[in-house]
């Protein structure tokens, strides 16, 4: 898996999962930033100090959903070259349809995969031709 050049921003309100992913990223020398809510994620992106290749957004978060964050990211043209992954335990067809309209790269149903597989998927995502 070619991962060394990838920068990933993971946004999820599950602090345990974020710490698990961060520990693995640190152990493997990978560049992962985390945010536990949409407001913090937007602050990271607006500062432009960390420009991720991949943004992974949980849909269901208190305050601001992942789709709300994605809408702001698109409206403000934050990280226009980043791939967007939606991570959720919600298999909501309407949410998936909205995400697809906002050009997400992938939708991962978290309950269907162990965290290690989700981590591997995020760090191995490749940009599609023509995007």
N, CA, C and O atoms as CSV, one atom per row, in Angstrom:
chain,resi,resn,atom,element,x,y,z
A,1,UNK,N,N,0.853,-1.180,0.000
A,1,UNK,CA,C,0.000,0.000,0.000
A,1,UNK,C,C,0.898,1.241,0.000
A,1,UNK,O,O,1.717,1.420,0.901
A,2,UNK,N,N,0.741,2.083,-0.999
A,2,UNK,CA,C,1.530,3.311,-1.103
A,2,UNK,C,C,0.826,4.405,-0.310
A,2,UNK,O,O,-0.231,4.890,-0.713
A,3,UNK,N,N,1.422,4.793,0.828
A,3,UNK,CA,C,0.724,5.720,1.726
A,3,UNK,C,C,1.554,6.903,2.176
A,3,UNK,O,O,0.989,7.880,2.669
A,4,UNK,N,N,2.852,6.863,2.032
A,4,UNK,CA,C,3.730,7.840,2.672
A,4,UNK,C,C,3.397,9.290,2.322
A,4,UNK,O,O,3.576,10.178,3.155
A,5,UNK,N,N,2.924,9.539,1.126
A,5,UNK,CA,C,2.665,10.915,0.717
A,5,UNK,C,C,1.266,11.399,1.075
A,5,UNK,O,O,0.972,12.585,0.925
A,6,UNK,N,N,0.416,10.526,1.534
A,6,UNK,CA,C,-0.969,10.901,1.798
A,6,UNK,C,C,-1.114,11.648,3.118
A,6,UNK,O,O,-0.493,11.313,4.127
A,7,UNK,N,N,-1.962,12.677,3.070
A,7,UNK,CA,C,-2.372,13.387,4.274
A,7,UNK,C,C,-3.875,13.186,4.399
A,7,UNK,O,O,-4.626,13.439,3.456
A,8,UNK,N,N,-4.306,12.731,5.566
A,8,UNK,CA,C,-5.719,12.453,5.780
A,8,UNK,C,C,-6.234,13.272,6.961
A,8,UNK,O,O,-5.598,13.336,8.013
A,9,UNK,N,N,-7.388,13.894,6.769
A,9,UNK,CA,C,-8.118,14.536,7.853
A,9,UNK,C,C,-9.334,13.666,8.128
A,9,UNK,O,O,-10.178,13.473,7.253
A,10,UNK,N,N,-9.422,13.144,9.343
A,10,UNK,CA,C,-10.554,12.312,9.734
A,10,UNK,C,C,-11.411,13.082,10.723
A,10,UNK,O,O,-10.919,13.577,11.737
A,11,UNK,N,N,-12.703,13.178,10.416
A,11,UNK,CA,C,-13.643,13.926,11.245
A,11,UNK,C,C,-14.715,12.956,11.744
A,11,UNK,O,O,-15.497,12.415,10.963
A,12,UNK,N,N,-14.732,12.750,13.063
A,12,UNK,CA,C,-15.667,11.792,13.653
A,12,UNK,C,C,-15.849,12.161,15.118
A,12,UNK,O,O,-14.893,12.567,15.778
A,13,UNK,N,N,-17.050,12.025,15.624
A,13,UNK,CA,C,-17.295,12.356,17.027
A,13,UNK,C,C,-16.958,11.197,17.960
A,13,UNK,O,O,-17.116,11.326,19.174
A,14,UNK,N,N,-16.501,10.081,17.428
A,14,UNK,CA,C,-16.104,8.934,18.237
A,14,UNK,C,C,-14.624,9.081,18.611
A,14,UNK,O,O,-13.732,8.706,17.851
A,15,UNK,N,N,-14.394,9.636,19.803
A,15,UNK,CA,C,-13.024,9.918,20.260
A,15,UNK,C,C,-12.176,8.647,20.343
A,15,UNK,O,O,-10.976,8.688,20.070
A,16,UNK,N,N,-12.786,7.523,20.717
A,16,UNK,CA,C,-12.051,6.266,20.807
A,16,UNK,C,C,-11.508,5.865,19.437
A,16,UNK,O,O,-10.336,5.513,19.307
A,17,UNK,N,N,-12.362,5.920,18.417
A,17,UNK,CA,C,-11.911,5.572,17.063
A,17,UNK,C,C,-10.815,6.513,16.586
A,17,UNK,O,O,-9.822,6.078,16.003
A,18,UNK,N,N,-11.000,7.810,16.838
A,18,UNK,CA,C,-9.987,8.774,16.411
A,18,UNK,C,C,-8.640,8.472,17.067
A,18,UNK,O,O,-7.601,8.540,16.409
A,19,UNK,N,N,-8.653,8.140,18.358
A,19,UNK,CA,C,-7.386,7.853,19.041
A,19,UNK,C,C,-6.766,6.558,18.503
A,19,UNK,O,O,-5.544,6.449,18.396
A,20,UNK,N,N,-7.605,5.588,18.169
A,20,UNK,CA,C,-7.117,4.334,17.597
A,20,UNK,C,C,-6.429,4.597,16.260
A,20,UNK,O,O,-5.324,4.114,16.017
A,21,UNK,N,N,-7.091,5.365,15.397
A,21,UNK,CA,C,-6.519,5.698,14.091
A,21,UNK,C,C,-5.234,6.519,14.247
A,21,UNK,O,O,-4.261,6.304,13.525
A,22,UNK,N,N,-5.241,7.462,15.195
A,22,UNK,CA,C,-4.067,8.312,15.391
A,22,UNK,C,C,-2.870,7.500,15.868
A,22,UNK,O,O,-1.748,7.719,15.411
A,23,UNK,N,N,-3.103,6.563,16.784
A,23,UNK,CA,C,-2.009,5.710,17.267
A,23,UNK,C,C,-1.410,4.893,16.126
A,23,UNK,O,O,-0.190,4.774,16.013
A,24,UNK,N,N,-2.270,4.335,15.288
A,24,UNK,CA,C,-1.759,3.538,14.173
A,24,UNK,C,C,-1.007,4.418,13.175
A,24,UNK,O,O,0.059,4.036,12.693
A,25,UNK,N,N,-1.550,5.579,12.867
A,25,UNK,CA,C,-0.885,6.481,11.933
A,25,UNK,C,C,0.488,6.886,12.453
A,25,UNK,O,O,1.462,6.908,11.700
A,26,UNK,N,N,0.562,7.202,13.734
A,26,UNK,CA,C,1.842,7.575,14.341
A,26,UNK,C,C,2.825,6.419,14.273
A,26,UNK,O,O,3.991,6.606,13.928
A,27,UNK,N,N,2.353,5.228,14.601
A,27,UNK,CA,C,3.219,4.040,14.577
A,27,UNK,C,C,3.749,3.744,13.180
A,27,UNK,O,O,4.859,3.232,13.030
A,28,UNK,N,N,2.960,4.062,12.160
A,28,UNK,CA,C,3.356,3.772,10.778
A,28,UNK,C,C,3.965,4.980,10.068
A,28,UNK,O,O,4.302,4.905,8.886
A,29,UNK,N,N,4.103,6.093,10.790
A,29,UNK,CA,C,4.687,7.283,10.197
A,29,UNK,C,C,3.794,7.948,9.163
A,29,UNK,O,O,4.288,8.572,8.224
A,30,UNK,N,N,2.481,7.820,9.329
A,30,UNK,CA,C,1.531,8.395,8.383
A,30,UNK,C,C,1.012,9.724,8.893
A,30,UNK,O,O,1.010,9.981,10.097
A,31,UNK,N,N,0.575,10.560,7.976
A,31,UNK,CA,C,0.166,11.916,8.294
A,31,UNK,C,C,-1.353,11.993,8.438
A,31,UNK,O,O,-2.076,12.125,7.450
A,32,UNK,N,N,-1.821,11.909,9.678
A,32,UNK,CA,C,-3.246,11.948,9.982
A,32,UNK,C,C,-3.528,13.066,10.957
A,32,UNK,O,O,-2.864,13.195,11.985
A,33,UNK,N,N,-4.526,13.881,10.623
A,33,UNK,CA,C,-5.062,14.877,11.561
A,33,UNK,C,C,-6.473,14.455,11.871
A,33,UNK,O,O,-7.150,13.880,11.018
A,34,UNK,N,N,-6.926,14.726,13.067
A,34,UNK,CA,C,-8.284,14.366,13.442
A,34,UNK,C,C,-9.020,15.577,13.980
A,34,UNK,O,O,-8.423,16.516,14.506
A,35,UNK,N,N,-10.336,15.526,13.832
A,35,UNK,CA,C,-11.227,16.531,14.414
A,35,UNK,C,C,-12.451,15.792,14.911
A,35,UNK,O,O,-12.965,14.905,14.229
A,36,UNK,N,N,-12.924,16.152,16.101
A,36,UNK,CA,C,-14.060,15.448,16.682
A,36,UNK,C,C,-15.398,16.101,16.367
A,36,UNK,O,O,-16.442,15.645,16.833
A,37,UNK,N,N,-15.368,17.171,15.573
A,37,UNK,CA,C,-16.620,17.808,15.158
A,37,UNK,C,C,-16.383,18.639,13.897
A,37,UNK,O,O,-15.248,18.921,13.511
A,38,UNK,N,N,-17.484,19.014,13.280
A,38,UNK,CA,C,-17.399,19.749,12.024
A,38,UNK,C,C,-16.764,21.119,12.150
A,38,UNK,O,O,-16.017,21.541,11.267
A,39,UNK,N,N,-17.050,21.816,13.234
A,39,UNK,CA,C,-16.486,23.158,13.443
A,39,UNK,C,C,-14.958,23.098,13.489
A,39,UNK,O,O,-14.281,23.907,12.853
A,40,UNK,N,N,-14.420,22.138,14.241
A,40,UNK,CA,C,-12.960,21.998,14.324
A,40,UNK,C,C,-12.360,21.615,12.972
A,40,UNK,O,O,-11.282,22.088,12.612
A,41,UNK,N,N,-13.053,20.762,12.229
A,41,UNK,CA,C,-12.566,20.360,10.908
A,41,UNK,C,C,-12.475,21.559,9.979
A,41,UNK,O,O,-11.480,21.729,9.274
A,42,UNK,N,N,-13.509,22.388,9.978
A,42,UNK,CA,C,-13.484,23.577,9.112
A,42,UNK,C,C,-12.394,24.548,9.535
A,42,UNK,O,O,-11.774,25.195,8.690
A,43,UNK,N,N,-12.158,24.654,10.827
A,43,UNK,CA,C,-11.085,25.527,11.316
A,43,UNK,C,C,-9.725,25.042,10.789
A,43,UNK,O,O,-8.902,25.842,10.345
A,44,UNK,N,N,-9.507,23.744,10.843
A,44,UNK,CA,C,-8.251,23.165,10.324
A,44,UNK,C,C,-8.114,23.477,8.839
A,44,UNK,O,O,-7.048,23.896,8.388
A,45,UNK,N,N,-9.182,23.276,8.081
A,45,UNK,CA,C,-9.123,23.480,6.634
A,45,UNK,C,C,-8.973,24.955,6.267
A,45,UNK,O,O,-8.256,25.289,5.324
A,46,UNK,N,N,-9.636,25.825,6.995
A,46,UNK,CA,C,-9.551,27.258,6.688
A,46,UNK,C,C,-8.179,27.836,7.001
A,46,UNK,O,O,-7.741,28.776,6.338
A,47,UNK,N,N,-7.499,27.292,7.996
A,47,UNK,CA,C,-6.149,27.774,8.333
A,47,UNK,C,C,-5.157,27.451,7.226
A,47,UNK,O,O,-4.144,28.135,7.072
A,48,UNK,N,N,-5.448,26.414,6.461
A,48,UNK,CA,C,-4.623,26.013,5.323
A,48,UNK,C,C,-3.205,25.604,5.717
A,48,UNK,O,O,-2.302,25.604,4.881
A,49,UNK,N,N,-3.009,25.252,6.998
A,49,UNK,CA,C,-1.702,24.779,7.450
A,49,UNK,C,C,-1.546,23.280,7.187
A,49,UNK,O,O,-0.430,22.787,7.021
A,50,UNK,N,N,-2.659,22.568,7.152
A,50,UNK,CA,C,-2.687,21.141,6.870
A,50,UNK,C,C,-3.638,20.956,5.699
A,50,UNK,O,O,-4.851,21.109,5.843
A,51,UNK,N,N,-3.084,20.629,4.544
A,51,UNK,CA,C,-3.895,20.465,3.342
A,51,UNK,C,C,-3.977,18.974,3.033
A,51,UNK,O,O,-3.038,18.392,2.489
A,52,UNK,N,N,-5.108,18.362,3.383
A,52,UNK,CA,C,-5.214,16.916,3.215
A,52,UNK,C,C,-5.446,16.495,1.767
A,52,UNK,O,O,-6.008,17.235,0.959
A,53,UNK,N,N,-4.994,15.286,1.475
A,53,UNK,CA,C,-5.302,14.651,0.190
A,53,UNK,C,C,-6.668,13.985,0.272
A,53,UNK,O,O,-7.372,13.842,-0.728
A,54,UNK,N,N,-7.029,13.579,1.496
A,54,UNK,CA,C,-8.274,12.861,1.740
A,54,UNK,C,C,-8.940,13.439,2.982
A,54,UNK,O,O,-8.286,13.656,4.002
A,55,UNK,N,N,-10.239,13.686,2.892
A,55,UNK,CA,C,-11.029,14.119,4.040
A,55,UNK,C,C,-12.086,13.042,4.276
A,55,UNK,O,O,-12.905,12.758,3.402
A,56,UNK,N,N,-12.056,12.455,5.458
A,56,UNK,CA,C,-13.025,11.420,5.832
A,56,UNK,C,C,-14.008,12.020,6.824
A,56,UNK,O,O,-13.617,12.483,7.896
A,57,UNK,N,N,-15.281,12.010,6.463
A,57,UNK,CA,C,-16.314,12.653,7.270
A,57,UNK,C,C,-17.351,11.655,7.754
A,57,UNK,O,O,-17.934,10.916,6.961
A,58,UNK,N,N,-17.575,11.640,9.057
A,58,UNK,CA,C,-18.704,10.909,9.611
A,58,UNK,C,C,-19.951,11.730,9.289
A,58,UNK,O,O,-19.899,12.960,9.320
A,59,UNK,N,N,-21.052,11.084,8.986
A,59,UNK,CA,C,-22.273,11.839,8.685
A,59,UNK,C,C,-22.930,12.344,9.963
A,59,UNK,O,O,-23.242,13.529,10.073
A,60,UNK,N,N,-23.142,11.463,10.921
A,60,UNK,CA,C,-23.908,11.814,12.109
A,60,UNK,C,C,-22.989,12.280,13.226
A,60,UNK,O,O,-22.319,11.484,13.884
A,61,UNK,N,N,-22.978,13.601,13.422
A,61,UNK,CA,C,-22.193,14.212,14.500
A,61,UNK,C,C,-23.047,15.302,15.123
A,61,UNK,O,O,-23.870,15.912,14.441
A,62,UNK,N,N,-22.859,15.553,16.412
A,62,UNK,CA,C,-23.628,16.636,17.037
A,62,UNK,C,C,-23.216,17.994,16.476
A,62,UNK,O,O,-22.054,18.218,16.136
A,63,UNK,N,N,-24.179,18.877,16.390
A,63,UNK,CA,C,-23.902,20.232,15.921
A,63,UNK,C,C,-23.928,20.337,14.413
A,63,UNK,O,O,-24.863,20.893,13.838
A,64,UNK,N,N,-22.922,19.813,13.782
A,64,UNK,CA,C,-22.773,19.942,12.337
A,64,UNK,C,C,-22.495,18.565,11.753
A,64,UNK,O,O,-21.493,17.936,12.093
A,65,UNK,N,N,-23.367,18.097,10.883
A,65,UNK,CA,C,-23.183,16.777,10.286
A,65,UNK,C,C,-22.037,16.795,9.273
A,65,UNK,O,O,-21.591,17.856,8.838
A,66,UNK,N,N,-21.587,15.635,8.917
A,66,UNK,CA,C,-20.558,15.530,7.888
A,66,UNK,C,C,-21.005,16.119,6.564
A,66,UNK,O,O,-20.203,16.709,5.839
A,67,UNK,N,N,-22.293,15.961,6.242
A,67,UNK,CA,C,-22.808,16.544,5.000
A,67,UNK,C,C,-22.825,18.066,5.074
A,67,UNK,O,O,-22.594,18.738,4.069
A,68,UNK,N,N,-23.097,18.614,6.261
A,68,UNK,CA,C,-23.028,20.071,6.445
A,68,UNK,C,C,-21.593,20.562,6.244
A,68,UNK,O,O,-21.360,21.591,5.610
A,69,UNK,N,N,-20.643,19.815,6.790
A,69,UNK,CA,C,-19.232,20.165,6.617
A,69,UNK,C,C,-18.874,20.111,5.137
A,69,UNK,O,O,-18.228,21.020,4.615
A,70,UNK,N,N,-19.290,19.056,4.474
A,70,UNK,CA,C,-18.992,18.905,3.047
A,70,UNK,C,C,-19.570,20.053,2.236
A,70,UNK,O,O,-18.925,20.544,1.309
A,71,UNK,N,N,-20.778,20.485,2.575
A,71,UNK,CA,C,-21.402,21.605,1.861
A,71,UNK,C,C,-20.543,22.859,1.989
A,71,UNK,O,O,-20.319,23.555,0.999
A,72,UNK,N,N,-20.058,23.159,3.194
A,72,UNK,CA,C,-19.206,24.330,3.402
A,72,UNK,C,C,-17.881,24.164,2.654
A,72,UNK,O,O,-17.391,25.108,2.034
A,73,UNK,N,N,-17.311,22.973,2.717
A,73,UNK,CA,C,-16.056,22.698,2.006
A,73,UNK,C,C,-16.225,22.990,0.518
A,73,UNK,O,O,-15.359,23.611,-0.097
A,74,UNK,N,N,-17.327,22.548,-0.052
A,74,UNK,CA,C,-17.585,22.781,-1.480
A,74,UNK,C,C,-17.862,24.256,-1.762
A,74,UNK,O,O,-17.324,24.810,-2.721
A,75,UNK,N,N,-18.697,24.900,-0.938
A,75,UNK,CA,C,-19.049,26.315,-1.156
A,75,UNK,C,C,-17.844,27.230,-1.046
A,75,UNK,O,O,-17.717,28.186,-1.811
A,76,UNK,N,N,-16.948,26.942,-0.089
A,76,UNK,CA,C,-15.783,27.803,0.135
A,76,UNK,C,C,-14.558,27.335,-0.647
A,76,UNK,O,O,-13.483,27.924,-0.537
A,77,UNK,N,N,-14.722,26.295,-1.422
A,77,UNK,CA,C,-13.627,25.734,-2.234
A,77,UNK,C,C,-12.406,25.400,-1.376
A,77,UNK,O,O,-11.263,25.629,-1.771
A,78,UNK,N,N,-12.682,24.853,-0.197
A,78,UNK,CA,C,-11.607,24.382,0.674
A,78,UNK,C,C,-11.140,23.047,0.104
A,78,UNK,O,O,-11.968,22.243,-0.325
A,79,UNK,N,N,-9.878,22.802,0.091
A,79,UNK,CA,C,-9.266,21.564,-0.404
A,79,UNK,C,C,-9.941,21.018,-1.664
A,79,UNK,O,O,-10.458,19.901,-1.653
A,80,UNK,N,N,-9.941,21.799,-2.750
A,80,UNK,CA,C,-10.642,21.357,-3.966
A,80,UNK,C,C,-10.055,20.095,-4.591
A,80,UNK,O,O,-10.743,19.394,-5.335
A,81,UNK,N,N,-8.801,19.803,-4.298
A,81,UNK,CA,C,-8.175,18.621,-4.882
A,81,UNK,C,C,-8.258,17.382,-3.998
A,81,UNK,O,O,-7.813,16.305,-4.393
A,82,UNK,N,N,-8.822,17.530,-2.807
A,82,UNK,CA,C,-8.903,16.394,-1.886
A,82,UNK,C,C,-10.041,15.459,-2.272
A,82,UNK,O,O,-11.089,15.890,-2.754
A,83,UNK,N,N,-9.809,14.181,-2.051
A,83,UNK,CA,C,-10.868,13.185,-2.202
A,83,UNK,C,C,-11.663,13.190,-0.898
A,83,UNK,O,O,-11.102,13.382,0.181
A,84,UNK,N,N,-12.963,12.979,-1.008
A,84,UNK,CA,C,-13.830,12.965,0.158
A,84,UNK,C,C,-14.381,11.563,0.354
A,84,UNK,O,O,-14.913,10.949,-0.570
A,85,UNK,N,N,-14.240,11.068,1.585
A,85,UNK,CA,C,-14.817,9.779,1.954
A,85,UNK,C,C,-15.850,10.037,3.036
A,85,UNK,O,O,-15.581,10.742,4.009
A,86,UNK,N,N,-17.020,9.469,2.865
A,86,UNK,CA,C,-18.045,9.541,3.897
A,86,UNK,C,C,-17.987,8.244,4.685
A,86,UNK,O,O,-18.075,7.154,4.120
A,87,UNK,N,N,-17.838,8.377,6.001
A,87,UNK,CA,C,-17.821,7.225,6.905
A,87,UNK,C,C,-19.056,7.330,7.774
A,87,UNK,O,O,-19.292,8.369,8.391
A,88,UNK,N,N,-19.847,6.275,7.832
A,88,UNK,CA,C,-21.045,6.378,8.645
A,88,UNK,C,C,-21.563,5.024,9.054
A,88,UNK,O,O,-21.323,4.019,8.384
A,89,UNK,N,N,-22.268,5.007,10.150
A,89,UNK,CA,C,-23.025,3.828,10.550
A,89,UNK,C,C,-24.456,3.938,10.059
A,89,UNK,O,O,-25.262,3.031,10.270
A,90,UNK,N,N,-24.771,5.041,9.409
A,90,UNK,CA,C,-26.100,5.278,8.871
A,90,UNK,C,C,-26.130,4.876,7.407
A,90,UNK,O,O,-25.455,5.487,6.579
A,91,UNK,N,N,-26.900,3.862,7.086
A,91,UNK,CA,C,-27.050,3.439,5.692
A,91,UNK,C,C,-28.302,4.104,5.119
A,91,UNK,O,O,-29.216,3.434,4.639
A,92,UNK,N,N,-28.323,5.423,5.181
A,92,UNK,CA,C,-29.464,6.222,4.765
A,92,UNK,C,C,-29.337,6.543,3.276
A,92,UNK,O,O,-28.422,7.256,2.864
A,93,UNK,N,N,-30.260,6.012,2.476
A,93,UNK,CA,C,-30.203,6.223,1.030
A,93,UNK,C,C,-30.243,7.698,0.657
A,93,UNK,O,O,-29.569,8.115,-0.284
A,94,UNK,N,N,-31.022,8.488,1.381
A,94,UNK,CA,C,-31.107,9.922,1.090
A,94,UNK,C,C,-29.763,10.605,1.347
A,94,UNK,O,O,-29.333,11.443,0.555
A,95,UNK,N,N,-29.102,10.249,2.447
A,95,UNK,CA,C,-27.795,10.837,2.763
A,95,UNK,C,C,-26.764,10.423,1.719
A,95,UNK,O,O,-25.932,11.233,1.311
A,96,UNK,N,N,-26.816,9.176,1.291
A,96,UNK,CA,C,-25.891,8.699,0.259
A,96,UNK,C,C,-26.119,9.463,-1.038
A,96,UNK,O,O,-25.160,9.846,-1.707
A,97,UNK,N,N,-27.368,9.688,-1.396
A,97,UNK,CA,C,-27.685,10.434,-2.615
A,97,UNK,C,C,-27.164,11.865,-2.540
A,97,UNK,O,O,-26.612,12.379,-3.513
A,98,UNK,N,N,-27.339,12.506,-1.391
A,98,UNK,CA,C,-26.840,13.874,-1.204
A,98,UNK,C,C,-25.318,13.885,-1.329
A,98,UNK,O,O,-24.752,14.749,-1.999
A,99,UNK,N,N,-24.661,12.928,-0.685
A,99,UNK,CA,C,-23.201,12.844,-0.735
A,99,UNK,C,C,-22.718,12.657,-2.173
A,99,UNK,O,O,-21.748,13.291,-2.588
A,100,UNK,N,N,-23.376,11.807,-2.920
A,100,UNK,CA,C,-22.982,11.578,-4.322
A,100,UNK,C,C,-23.116,12.849,-5.156
A,100,UNK,O,O,-22.286,13.117,-6.024
A,101,UNK,N,N,-24.170,13.633,-4.889
A,101,UNK,CA,C,-24.359,14.898,-5.619
A,101,UNK,C,C,-23.232,15.879,-5.323
A,101,UNK,O,O,-22.940,16.764,-6.127
A,102,UNK,N,N,-22.594,15.714,-4.150
A,102,UNK,CA,C,-21.487,16.604,-3.773
A,102,UNK,C,C,-20.137,15.974,-4.103
A,102,UNK,O,O,-19.109,16.354,-3.541
A,103,UNK,N,N,-20.150,15.016,-5.012
A,103,UNK,CA,C,-18.921,14.414,-5.548
A,103,UNK,C,C,-18.014,13.774,-4.507
A,103,UNK,O,O,-16.815,14.050,-4.474
A,104,UNK,N,N,-18.575,12.928,-3.665
A,104,UNK,CA,C,-17.721,12.180,-2.748
A,104,UNK,C,C,-17.073,11.034,-3.517
A,104,UNK,O,O,-17.630,10.522,-4.488
A,105,UNK,N,N,-15.904,10.650,-3.068
A,105,UNK,CA,C,-15.161,9.583,-3.721
A,105,UNK,C,C,-15.693,8.218,-3.315
A,105,UNK,O,O,-15.838,7.321,-4.145
A,106,UNK,N,N,-15.983,8.073,-2.016
A,106,UNK,CA,C,-16.448,6.779,-1.525
A,106,UNK,C,C,-17.335,6.954,-0.302
A,106,UNK,O,O,-17.245,7.950,0.415
A,107,UNK,N,N,-18.177,5.982,-0.085
A,107,UNK,CA,C,-19.047,5.933,1.079
A,107,UNK,C,C,-18.755,4.622,1.788
A,107,UNK,O,O,-18.947,3.550,1.214
A,108,UNK,N,N,-18.294,4.696,3.030
A,108,UNK,CA,C,-17.925,3.490,3.777
A,108,UNK,C,C,-18.881,3.315,4.948
A,108,UNK,O,O,-18.988,4.186,5.811
A,109,UNK,N,N,-19.574,2.183,4.970
A,109,UNK,CA,C,-20.480,1.842,6.063
A,109,UNK,C,C,-19.621,1.265,7.179
A,109,UNK,O,O,-19.192,0.114,7.105
A,110,UNK,N,N,-19.368,2.070,8.221
A,110,UNK,CA,C,-18.413,1.711,9.282
A,110,UNK,C,C,-18.729,0.389,9.966
A,110,UNK,O,O,-17.814,-0.361,10.307
A,111,UNK,N,N,-19.986,0.094,10.170
A,111,UNK,CA,C,-20.345,-1.121,10.897
A,111,UNK,C,C,-19.997,-2.394,10.121
A,111,UNK,O,O,-19.943,-3.479,10.699
A,112,UNK,N,N,-19.763,-2.262,8.821
A,112,UNK,CA,C,-19.494,-3.434,7.989
A,112,UNK,C,C,-18.016,-3.814,7.943
A,112,UNK,O,O,-17.671,-4.879,7.430
A,113,UNK,N,N,-17.144,-2.964,8.468
A,113,UNK,CA,C,-15.709,-3.208,8.358
A,113,UNK,C,C,-15.008,-2.943,9.682
A,113,UNK,O,O,-15.425,-2.066,10.438
A,114,UNK,N,N,-13.952,-3.686,9.969
A,114,UNK,CA,C,-13.166,-3.378,11.170
A,114,UNK,C,C,-12.396,-2.069,10.949
A,114,UNK,O,O,-12.086,-1.719,9.811
A,115,UNK,N,N,-12.087,-1.351,12.030
A,115,UNK,CA,C,-11.359,-0.082,11.895
A,115,UNK,C,C,-10.057,-0.208,11.097
A,115,UNK,O,O,-9.701,0.709,10.357
A,116,UNK,N,N,-9.351,-1.319,11.236
A,116,UNK,CA,C,-8.092,-1.475,10.497
A,116,UNK,C,C,-8.325,-1.477,8.992
A,116,UNK,O,O,-7.507,-0.943,8.243
A,117,UNK,N,N,-9.414,-2.062,8.541
A,117,UNK,CA,C,-9.707,-2.092,7.104
A,117,UNK,C,C,-10.116,-0.705,6.602
A,117,UNK,O,O,-9.755,-0.308,5.494
A,118,UNK,N,N,-10.865,0.022,7.419
A,118,UNK,CA,C,-11.244,1.392,7.046
A,118,UNK,C,C,-9.999,2.260,6.942
A,118,UNK,O,O,-9.858,3.041,6.000
A,119,UNK,N,N,-9.104,2.126,7.902
A,119,UNK,CA,C,-7.841,2.864,7.901
A,119,UNK,C,C,-7.063,2.566,6.607
A,119,UNK,O,O,-6.607,3.485,5.927
A,120,UNK,N,N,-6.920,1.294,6.280
A,120,UNK,CA,C,-6.203,0.894,5.070
A,120,UNK,C,C,-6.857,1.471,3.818
A,120,UNK,O,O,-6.171,1.930,2.905
A,121,UNK,N,N,-8.173,1.443,3.784
A,121,UNK,CA,C,-8.908,1.974,2.632
A,121,UNK,C,C,-8.637,3.472,2.462
A,121,UNK,O,O,-8.387,3.939,1.351
A,122,UNK,N,N,-8.687,4.214,3.557
A,122,UNK,CA,C,-8.471,5.657,3.467
A,122,UNK,C,C,-7.071,5.992,2.972
A,122,UNK,O,O,-6.898,6.861,2.117
A,123,UNK,N,N,-6.083,5.305,3.507
A,123,UNK,CA,C,-4.718,5.627,3.123
A,123,UNK,C,C,-4.314,5.036,1.775
A,123,UNK,O,O,-3.216,5.314,1.293
A,124,UNK,N,N,-5.166,4.234,1.162
A,124,UNK,CA,C,-4.833,3.698,-0.159
A,124,UNK,C,C,-5.725,4.263,-1.250
A,124,UNK,O,O,-5.615,3.858,-2.408
A,125,UNK,N,N,-6.613,5.200,-0.897
A,125,UNK,CA,C,-7.476,5.803,-1.916
A,125,UNK,C,C,-6.642,6.472,-2.983
A,125,UNK,O,O,-5.641,7.127,-2.693
A,126,UNK,N,N,-7.055,6.302,-4.195
A,126,UNK,CA,C,-6.376,6.942,-5.325
A,126,UNK,C,C,-7.372,7.846,-6.039
A,126,UNK,O,O,-8.565,7.557,-6.130
A,127,UNK,N,N,-6.839,8.936,-6.533
A,127,UNK,CA,C,-7.668,9.879,-7.272
A,127,UNK,C,C,-8.107,9.245,-8.590
A,127,UNK,O,O,-7.302,8.651,-9.307
A,128,UNK,N,N,-9.382,9.379,-8.892
A,128,UNK,CA,C,-9.903,8.844,-10.146
A,128,UNK,C,C,-9.479,9.747,-11.288
A,128,UNK,O,O,-9.392,10.966,-11.136
A,129,UNK,N,N,-9.215,9.130,-12.442
A,129,UNK,CA,C,-8.870,9.904,-13.629
A,129,UNK,C,C,-10.040,10.825,-13.996
A,129,UNK,O,O,-11.205,10.438,-13.898
A,130,UNK,N,N,-9.708,12.044,-14.419
A,130,UNK,CA,C,-10.739,12.979,-14.847
A,130,UNK,C,C,-11.379,13.752,-13.725
A,130,UNK,O,O,-12.245,14.588,-13.983
A,131,UNK,N,N,-10.989,13.509,-12.482
A,131,UNK,CA,C,-11.572,14.265,-11.365
A,131,UNK,C,C,-10.643,15.378,-10.971
A,131,UNK,O,O,-10.943,16.136,-10.049
